[in-house]
GROMACS .gro file of C-alpha atoms in nm:
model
  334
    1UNK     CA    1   6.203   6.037   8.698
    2UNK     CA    2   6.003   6.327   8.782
    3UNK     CA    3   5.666   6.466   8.932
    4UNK     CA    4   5.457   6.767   8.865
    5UNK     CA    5   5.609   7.078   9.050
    6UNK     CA    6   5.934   6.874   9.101
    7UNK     CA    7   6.273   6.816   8.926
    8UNK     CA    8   6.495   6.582   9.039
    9UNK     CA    9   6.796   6.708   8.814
   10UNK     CA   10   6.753   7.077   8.965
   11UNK     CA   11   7.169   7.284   9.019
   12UNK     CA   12   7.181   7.177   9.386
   13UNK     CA   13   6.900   6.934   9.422
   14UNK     CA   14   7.059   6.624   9.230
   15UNK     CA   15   6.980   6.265   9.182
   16UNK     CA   16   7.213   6.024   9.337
   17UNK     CA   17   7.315   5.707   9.183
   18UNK     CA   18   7.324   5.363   9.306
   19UNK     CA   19   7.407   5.226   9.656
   20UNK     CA   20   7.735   4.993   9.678
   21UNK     CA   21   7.602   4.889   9.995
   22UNK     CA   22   7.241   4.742   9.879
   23UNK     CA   23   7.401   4.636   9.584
   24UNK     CA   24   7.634   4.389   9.755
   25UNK     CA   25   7.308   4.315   9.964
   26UNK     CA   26   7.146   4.233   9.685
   27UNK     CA   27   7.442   4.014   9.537
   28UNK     CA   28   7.466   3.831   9.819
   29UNK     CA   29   7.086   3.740   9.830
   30UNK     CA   30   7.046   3.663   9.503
   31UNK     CA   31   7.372   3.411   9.573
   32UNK     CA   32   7.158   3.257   9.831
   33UNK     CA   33   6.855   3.221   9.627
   34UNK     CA   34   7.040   3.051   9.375
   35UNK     CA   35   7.209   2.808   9.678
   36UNK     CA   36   6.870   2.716   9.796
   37UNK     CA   37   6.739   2.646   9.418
   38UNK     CA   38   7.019   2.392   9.407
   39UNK     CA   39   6.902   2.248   9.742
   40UNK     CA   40   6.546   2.222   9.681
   41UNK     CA   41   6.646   2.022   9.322
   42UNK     CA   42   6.831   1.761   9.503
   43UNK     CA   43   6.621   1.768   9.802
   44UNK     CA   44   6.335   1.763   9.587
   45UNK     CA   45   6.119   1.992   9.846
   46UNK     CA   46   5.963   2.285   9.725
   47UNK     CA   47   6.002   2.468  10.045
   48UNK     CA   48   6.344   2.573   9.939
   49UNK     CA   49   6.219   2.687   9.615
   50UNK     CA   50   6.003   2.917   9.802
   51UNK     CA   51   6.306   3.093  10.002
   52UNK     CA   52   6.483   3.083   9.702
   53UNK     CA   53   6.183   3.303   9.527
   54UNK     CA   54   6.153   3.530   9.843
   55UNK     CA   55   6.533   3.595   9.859
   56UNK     CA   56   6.570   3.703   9.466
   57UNK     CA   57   6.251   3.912   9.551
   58UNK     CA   58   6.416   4.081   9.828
   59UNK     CA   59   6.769   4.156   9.621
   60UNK     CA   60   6.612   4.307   9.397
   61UNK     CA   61   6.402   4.520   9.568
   62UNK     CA   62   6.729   4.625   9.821
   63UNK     CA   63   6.860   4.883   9.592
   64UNK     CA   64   6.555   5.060   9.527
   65UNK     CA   65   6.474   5.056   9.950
   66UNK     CA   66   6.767   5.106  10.080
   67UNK     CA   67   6.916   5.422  10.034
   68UNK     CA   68   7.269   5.650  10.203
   69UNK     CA   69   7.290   5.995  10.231
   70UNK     CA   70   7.630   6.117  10.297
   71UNK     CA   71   7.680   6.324  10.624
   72UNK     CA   72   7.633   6.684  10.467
   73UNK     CA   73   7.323   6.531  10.234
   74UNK     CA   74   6.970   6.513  10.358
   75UNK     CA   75   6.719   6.326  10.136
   76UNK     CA   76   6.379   6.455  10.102
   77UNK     CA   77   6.136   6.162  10.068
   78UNK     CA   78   5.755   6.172   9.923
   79UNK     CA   79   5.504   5.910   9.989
   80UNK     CA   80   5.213   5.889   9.731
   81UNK     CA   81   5.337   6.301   9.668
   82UNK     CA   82   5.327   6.381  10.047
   83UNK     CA   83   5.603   6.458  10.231
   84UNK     CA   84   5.703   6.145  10.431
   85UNK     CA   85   6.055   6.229  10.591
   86UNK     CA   86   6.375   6.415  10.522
   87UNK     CA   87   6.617   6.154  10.570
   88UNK     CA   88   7.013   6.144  10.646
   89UNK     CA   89   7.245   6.098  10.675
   90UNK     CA   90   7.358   5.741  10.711
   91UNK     CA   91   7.123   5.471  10.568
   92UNK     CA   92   6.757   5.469  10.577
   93UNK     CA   93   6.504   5.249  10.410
   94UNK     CA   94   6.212   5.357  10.196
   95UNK     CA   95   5.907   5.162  10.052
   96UNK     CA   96   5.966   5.061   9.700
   97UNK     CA   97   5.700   5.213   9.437
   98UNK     CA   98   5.517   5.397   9.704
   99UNK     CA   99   5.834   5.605   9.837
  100UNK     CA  100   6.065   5.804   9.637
  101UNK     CA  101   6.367   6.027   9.716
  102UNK     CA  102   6.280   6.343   9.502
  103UNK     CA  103   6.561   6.547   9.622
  104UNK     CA  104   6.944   6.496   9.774
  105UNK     CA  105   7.015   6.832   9.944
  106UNK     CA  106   7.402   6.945  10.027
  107UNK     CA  107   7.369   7.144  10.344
  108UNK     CA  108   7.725   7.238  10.309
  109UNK     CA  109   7.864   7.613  10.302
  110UNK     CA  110   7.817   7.705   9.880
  111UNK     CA  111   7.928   8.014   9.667
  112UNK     CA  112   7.705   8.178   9.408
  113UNK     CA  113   7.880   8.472   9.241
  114UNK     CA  114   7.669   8.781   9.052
  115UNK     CA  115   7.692   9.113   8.945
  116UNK     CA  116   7.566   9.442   8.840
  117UNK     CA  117   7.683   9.564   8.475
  118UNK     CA  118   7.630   9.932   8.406
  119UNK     CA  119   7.400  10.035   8.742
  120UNK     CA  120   7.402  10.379   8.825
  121UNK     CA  121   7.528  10.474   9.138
  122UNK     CA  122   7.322  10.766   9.313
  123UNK     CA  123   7.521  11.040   9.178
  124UNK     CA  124   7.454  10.894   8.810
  125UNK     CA  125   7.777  10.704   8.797
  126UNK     CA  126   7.781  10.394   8.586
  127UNK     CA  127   7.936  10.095   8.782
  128UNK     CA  128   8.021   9.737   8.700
  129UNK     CA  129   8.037   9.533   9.039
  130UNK     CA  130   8.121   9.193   9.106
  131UNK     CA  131   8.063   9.004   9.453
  132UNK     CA  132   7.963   8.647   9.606
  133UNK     CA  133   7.734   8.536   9.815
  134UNK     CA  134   7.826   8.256  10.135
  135UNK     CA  135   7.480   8.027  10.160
  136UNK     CA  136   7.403   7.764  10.317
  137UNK     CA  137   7.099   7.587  10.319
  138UNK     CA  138   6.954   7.536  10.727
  139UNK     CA  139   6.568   7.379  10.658
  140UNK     CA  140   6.588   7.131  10.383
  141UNK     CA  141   6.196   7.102  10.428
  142UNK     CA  142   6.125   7.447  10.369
  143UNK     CA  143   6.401   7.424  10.073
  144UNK     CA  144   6.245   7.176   9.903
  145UNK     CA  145   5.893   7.282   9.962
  146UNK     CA  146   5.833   7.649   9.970
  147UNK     CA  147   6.038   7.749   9.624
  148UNK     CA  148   6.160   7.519   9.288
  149UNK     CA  149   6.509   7.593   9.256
  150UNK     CA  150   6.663   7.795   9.515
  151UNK     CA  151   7.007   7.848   9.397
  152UNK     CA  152   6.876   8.066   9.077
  153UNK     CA  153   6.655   8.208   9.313
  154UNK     CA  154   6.957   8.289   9.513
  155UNK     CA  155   7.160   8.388   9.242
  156UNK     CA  156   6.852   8.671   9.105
  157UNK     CA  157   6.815   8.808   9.460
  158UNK     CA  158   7.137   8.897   9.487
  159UNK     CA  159   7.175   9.072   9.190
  160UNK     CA  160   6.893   9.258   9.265
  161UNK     CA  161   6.958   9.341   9.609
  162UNK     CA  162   7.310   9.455   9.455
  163UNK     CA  163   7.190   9.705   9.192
  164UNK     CA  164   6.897   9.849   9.464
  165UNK     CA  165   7.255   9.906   9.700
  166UNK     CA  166   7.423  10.068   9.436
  167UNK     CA  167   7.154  10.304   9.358
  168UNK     CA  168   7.098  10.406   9.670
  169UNK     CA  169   7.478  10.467   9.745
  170UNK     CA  170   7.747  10.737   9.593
  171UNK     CA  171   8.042  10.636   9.391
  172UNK     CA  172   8.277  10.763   9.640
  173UNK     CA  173   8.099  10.569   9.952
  174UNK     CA  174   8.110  10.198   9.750
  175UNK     CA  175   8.461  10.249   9.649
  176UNK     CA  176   8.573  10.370  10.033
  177UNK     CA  177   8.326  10.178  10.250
  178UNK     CA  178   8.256   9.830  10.077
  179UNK     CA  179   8.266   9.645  10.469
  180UNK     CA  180   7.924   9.824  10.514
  181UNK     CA  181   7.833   9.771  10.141
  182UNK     CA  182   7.883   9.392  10.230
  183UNK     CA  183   7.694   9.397  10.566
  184UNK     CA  184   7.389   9.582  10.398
  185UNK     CA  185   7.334   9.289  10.084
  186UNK     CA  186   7.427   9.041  10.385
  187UNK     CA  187   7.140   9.141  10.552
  188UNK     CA  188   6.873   9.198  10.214
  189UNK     CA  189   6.976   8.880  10.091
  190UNK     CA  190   6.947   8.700  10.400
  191UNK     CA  191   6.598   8.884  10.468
  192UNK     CA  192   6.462   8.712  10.164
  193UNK     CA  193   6.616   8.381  10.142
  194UNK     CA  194   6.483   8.306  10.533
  195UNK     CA  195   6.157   8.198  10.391
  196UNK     CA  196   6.328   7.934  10.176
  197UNK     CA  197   6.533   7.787  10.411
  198UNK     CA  198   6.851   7.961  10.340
  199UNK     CA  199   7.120   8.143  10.536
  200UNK     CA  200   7.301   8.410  10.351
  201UNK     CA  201   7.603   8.406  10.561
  202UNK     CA  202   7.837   8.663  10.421
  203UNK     CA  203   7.872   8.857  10.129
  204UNK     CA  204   8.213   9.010   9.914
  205UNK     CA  205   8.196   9.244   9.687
  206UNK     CA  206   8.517   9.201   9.480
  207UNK     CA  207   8.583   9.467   9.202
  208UNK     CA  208   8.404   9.782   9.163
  209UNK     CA  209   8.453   9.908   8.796
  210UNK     CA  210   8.448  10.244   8.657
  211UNK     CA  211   8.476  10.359   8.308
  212UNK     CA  212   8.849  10.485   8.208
  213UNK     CA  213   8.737  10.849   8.150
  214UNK     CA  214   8.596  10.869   8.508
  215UNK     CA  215   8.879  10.720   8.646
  216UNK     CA  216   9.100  10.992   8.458
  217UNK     CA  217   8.924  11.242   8.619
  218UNK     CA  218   8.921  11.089   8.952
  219UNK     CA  219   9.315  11.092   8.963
  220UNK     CA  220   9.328  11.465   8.827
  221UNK     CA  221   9.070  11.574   9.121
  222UNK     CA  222   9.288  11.372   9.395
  223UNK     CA  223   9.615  11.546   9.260
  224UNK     CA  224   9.471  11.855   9.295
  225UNK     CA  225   9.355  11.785   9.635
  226UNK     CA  226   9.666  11.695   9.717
  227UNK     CA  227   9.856  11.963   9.576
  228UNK     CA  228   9.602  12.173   9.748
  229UNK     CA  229   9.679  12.026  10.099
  230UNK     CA  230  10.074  12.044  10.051
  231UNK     CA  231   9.996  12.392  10.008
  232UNK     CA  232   9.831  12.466  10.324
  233UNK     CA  233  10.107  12.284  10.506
  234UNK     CA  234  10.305  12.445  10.324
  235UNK     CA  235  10.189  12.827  10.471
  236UNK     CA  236  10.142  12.625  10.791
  237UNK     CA  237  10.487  12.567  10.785
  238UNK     CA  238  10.559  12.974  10.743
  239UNK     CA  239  10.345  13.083  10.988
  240UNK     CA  240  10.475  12.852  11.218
  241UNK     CA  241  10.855  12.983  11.088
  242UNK     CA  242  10.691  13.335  11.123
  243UNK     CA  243  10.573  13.304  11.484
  244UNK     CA  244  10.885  13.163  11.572
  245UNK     CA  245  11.072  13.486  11.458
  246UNK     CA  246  10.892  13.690  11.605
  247UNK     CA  247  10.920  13.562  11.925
  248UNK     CA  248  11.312  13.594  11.887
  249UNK     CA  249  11.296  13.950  11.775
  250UNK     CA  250  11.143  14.035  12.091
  251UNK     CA  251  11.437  13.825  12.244
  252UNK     CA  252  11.665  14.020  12.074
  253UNK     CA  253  11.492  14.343  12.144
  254UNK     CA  254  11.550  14.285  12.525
  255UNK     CA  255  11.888  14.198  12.482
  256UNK     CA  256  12.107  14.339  12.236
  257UNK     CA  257  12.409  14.130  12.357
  258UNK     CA  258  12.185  13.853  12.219
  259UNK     CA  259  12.216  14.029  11.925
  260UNK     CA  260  12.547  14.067  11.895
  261UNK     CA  261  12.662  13.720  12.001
  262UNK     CA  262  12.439  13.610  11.739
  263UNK     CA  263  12.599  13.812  11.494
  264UNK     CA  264  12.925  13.666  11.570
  265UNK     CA  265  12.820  13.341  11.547
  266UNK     CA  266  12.700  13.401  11.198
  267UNK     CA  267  13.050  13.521  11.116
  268UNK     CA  268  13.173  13.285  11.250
  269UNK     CA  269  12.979  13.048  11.093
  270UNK     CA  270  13.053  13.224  10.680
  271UNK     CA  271  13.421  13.184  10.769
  272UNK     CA  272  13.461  12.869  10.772
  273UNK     CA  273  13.366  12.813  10.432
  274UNK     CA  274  13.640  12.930  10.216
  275UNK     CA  275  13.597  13.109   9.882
  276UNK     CA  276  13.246  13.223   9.973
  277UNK     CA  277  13.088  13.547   9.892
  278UNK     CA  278  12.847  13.671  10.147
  279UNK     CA  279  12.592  13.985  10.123
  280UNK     CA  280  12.476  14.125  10.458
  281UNK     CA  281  12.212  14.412  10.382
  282UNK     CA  282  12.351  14.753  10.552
  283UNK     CA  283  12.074  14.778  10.805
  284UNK     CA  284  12.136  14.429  10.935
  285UNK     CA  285  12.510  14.516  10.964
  286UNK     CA  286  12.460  14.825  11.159
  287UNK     CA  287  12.252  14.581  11.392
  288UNK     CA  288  12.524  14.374  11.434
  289UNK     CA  289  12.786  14.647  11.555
  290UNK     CA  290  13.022  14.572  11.280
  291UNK     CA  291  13.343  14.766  11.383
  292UNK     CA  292  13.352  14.634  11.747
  293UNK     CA  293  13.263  14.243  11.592
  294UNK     CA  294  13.501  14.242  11.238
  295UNK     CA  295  13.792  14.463  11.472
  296UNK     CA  296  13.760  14.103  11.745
  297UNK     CA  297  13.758  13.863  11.445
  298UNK     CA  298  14.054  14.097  11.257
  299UNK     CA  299  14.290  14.068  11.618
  300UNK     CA  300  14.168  13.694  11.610
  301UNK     CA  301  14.324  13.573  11.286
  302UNK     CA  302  14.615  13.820  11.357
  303UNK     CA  303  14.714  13.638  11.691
  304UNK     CA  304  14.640  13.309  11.501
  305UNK     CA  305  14.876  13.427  11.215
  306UNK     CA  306  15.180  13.546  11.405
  307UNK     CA  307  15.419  13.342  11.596
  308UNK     CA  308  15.411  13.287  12.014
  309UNK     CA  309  15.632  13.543  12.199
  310UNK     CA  310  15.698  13.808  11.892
  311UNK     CA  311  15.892  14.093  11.914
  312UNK     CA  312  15.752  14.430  11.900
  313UNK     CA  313  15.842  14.622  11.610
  314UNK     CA  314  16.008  14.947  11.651
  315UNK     CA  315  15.894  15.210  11.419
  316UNK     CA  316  16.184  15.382  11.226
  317UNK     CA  317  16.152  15.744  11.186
  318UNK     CA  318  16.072  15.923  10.865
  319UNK     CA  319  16.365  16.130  10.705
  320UNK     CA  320  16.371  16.474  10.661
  321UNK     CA  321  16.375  16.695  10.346
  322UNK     CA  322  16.640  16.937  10.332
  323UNK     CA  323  16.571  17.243  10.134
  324UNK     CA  324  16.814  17.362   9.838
  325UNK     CA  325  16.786  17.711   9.742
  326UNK     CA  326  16.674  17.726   9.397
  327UNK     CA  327  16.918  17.854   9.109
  328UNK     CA  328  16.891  18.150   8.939
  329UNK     CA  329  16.872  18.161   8.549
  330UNK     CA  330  17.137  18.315   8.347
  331UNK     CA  331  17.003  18.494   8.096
  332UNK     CA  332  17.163  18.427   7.717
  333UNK     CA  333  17.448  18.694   7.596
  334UNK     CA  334  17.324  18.889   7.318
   0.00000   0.00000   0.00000
């Protein structure tokens, strides 16, 4: 059933079947007309017959009057193509032939999901989004009146709305800011569903696509950005290293002792690894006062290497070379 300007199978604006209730009304009346048929017969009175004939009336006209709207459902009802009521939830009656329920709203919290293939971004950037809308529907007068079928309604704004936000936005600001991408189409949706009776209560956008051979280039710029900043740590790090030297050459400078107990304790440090080969430059060994330092490390491993309490050697002294006179040559006898 249907009337100019109104569809009563609309997505979201559905027909509803029958009513259990009014039809075990209407069983149970038509029971009693039939009870009171059999009593007028054998009464013979035709008052009976009369109740009988108003009671079948009435069942049959119970489930076409009496109607139930679930708690989240709110019935809009016409009268003569006026608006008479928007009923719900819970039963409510209507006038047979001169009232009918055009439309069974769900004011319930409902999804519509949409998208924008190929919209350019404001730096020319082709883009396939995907999001979803939260609605709910919070006049069911205004719903039913002011527009024919909201949720495509719904469903067009937001794609709009989506592909004006994406051209008016850069690439790099919808992939690293999408809480403010989904307050702005919050609030444009919601701006243009209020006059139909519909909330836009929140809004997710849920992929953001790029084509491969901008997302190859996007990895090959953020590599080089970071190879770029672990450079510049990287001569933070020296200058840091730098500073820090130069601070202990002016140590050093006001205290060669410093210097030379440093020194030792980078010999002493080499010698502990065995088989090890170590070049010292000649100006950074004159630095280090190398006789006074190697002769304390020499008398070091020599007390280490001889025995407690030794004897002092006694030098022996050299022999002398006694002088022969040389011989004299005898000359041959002619």
């Amino acid at each position: 059933m249907s009337m100019p300007g109104f569809t009563m199978n609309l997505p979201g604006q559905r027909a509803r079947g029958g009513n259990p209730t009014a039809v075990l009304i209407a069983f149970v009346l038509l029971g009693l007309a039939g009870v009171a048929v059999e009593e007028g017969a054998r009464q013979d009175t035709y008052v009976l017959f009369w109740l009988a004939g108003l009671l079948a009336l009435i069942g049959v006209l119970i489930p076409s009057s009496l109607k139930m709207a679930n708690h989240w459902e709110r019935a809009v009802v016409l009268r003569l193509g006026r608006l008479q009521s928007i009923s719900g939830p819970g039963l409510f009656m209507i006038v047979p032939v001169i009232d009918q329920v055009v439309y069974w709203l769900d004011q319930r919290i409902q999804t519509t999901e949409f998208n924008a293939e190929q919209a350019l971004s404001k730096d020319t950037v082709p883009v396939d989004v995907d999001a979803v809308v939260f609605w709910q529907i919070h006049d069911p007068e205004r719903a039913a009146l002011e527009i024919t079928d909201y949720r495509s309604a719904i469903a067009r704004v937001a794609q709009t709305s989506l592909r004006e936000m994406v051209g008016s936005s850069l690439l790099s600001t919808l992939l690293s800011d999408r809480k403010h991408g989904d307050e702005l189409l919050r609030e444009e949706i919601g701006r243009k569903t209020a006059d139909w009776g519909v909330t836009a209560i929140s809004v997710e956008i849920r992929d953001i696509g790029v084509p491969a051979a901008l997302q190859d280039a996007m990895s090959r710029e953020a590599q080089a950005q970071r190879e770029a900043a672990a450079r510049i740590h990287l001569g933070q790090a020296e200058l840091a290293v730098a500073q820090k030297f130069v601070e202990a050459a002016d140590i050093y400078a006001q205290s060669p002792t410093a210097l030379q107990l440093r020194a030792m304790n980078i010999i002493y440090e080499t010698t502990k690894e065995r088989g090890a080969t170590i070049l010292i430059p000649s100006a950074m060994v004159d630095s280090m006062n190398p006789g006074g330092v190697l002769g304390l490390a020499q008398a070091a491993l020599t007390a280490q290497a001889q025995p407690a309490r030794a004897e002092p050697m006694i030098a022996q002294p050299a022999p002398r070379a006694v002088a022969r006179p040389a011989r004299k040559r005898r000359r041959p006898t002619d």
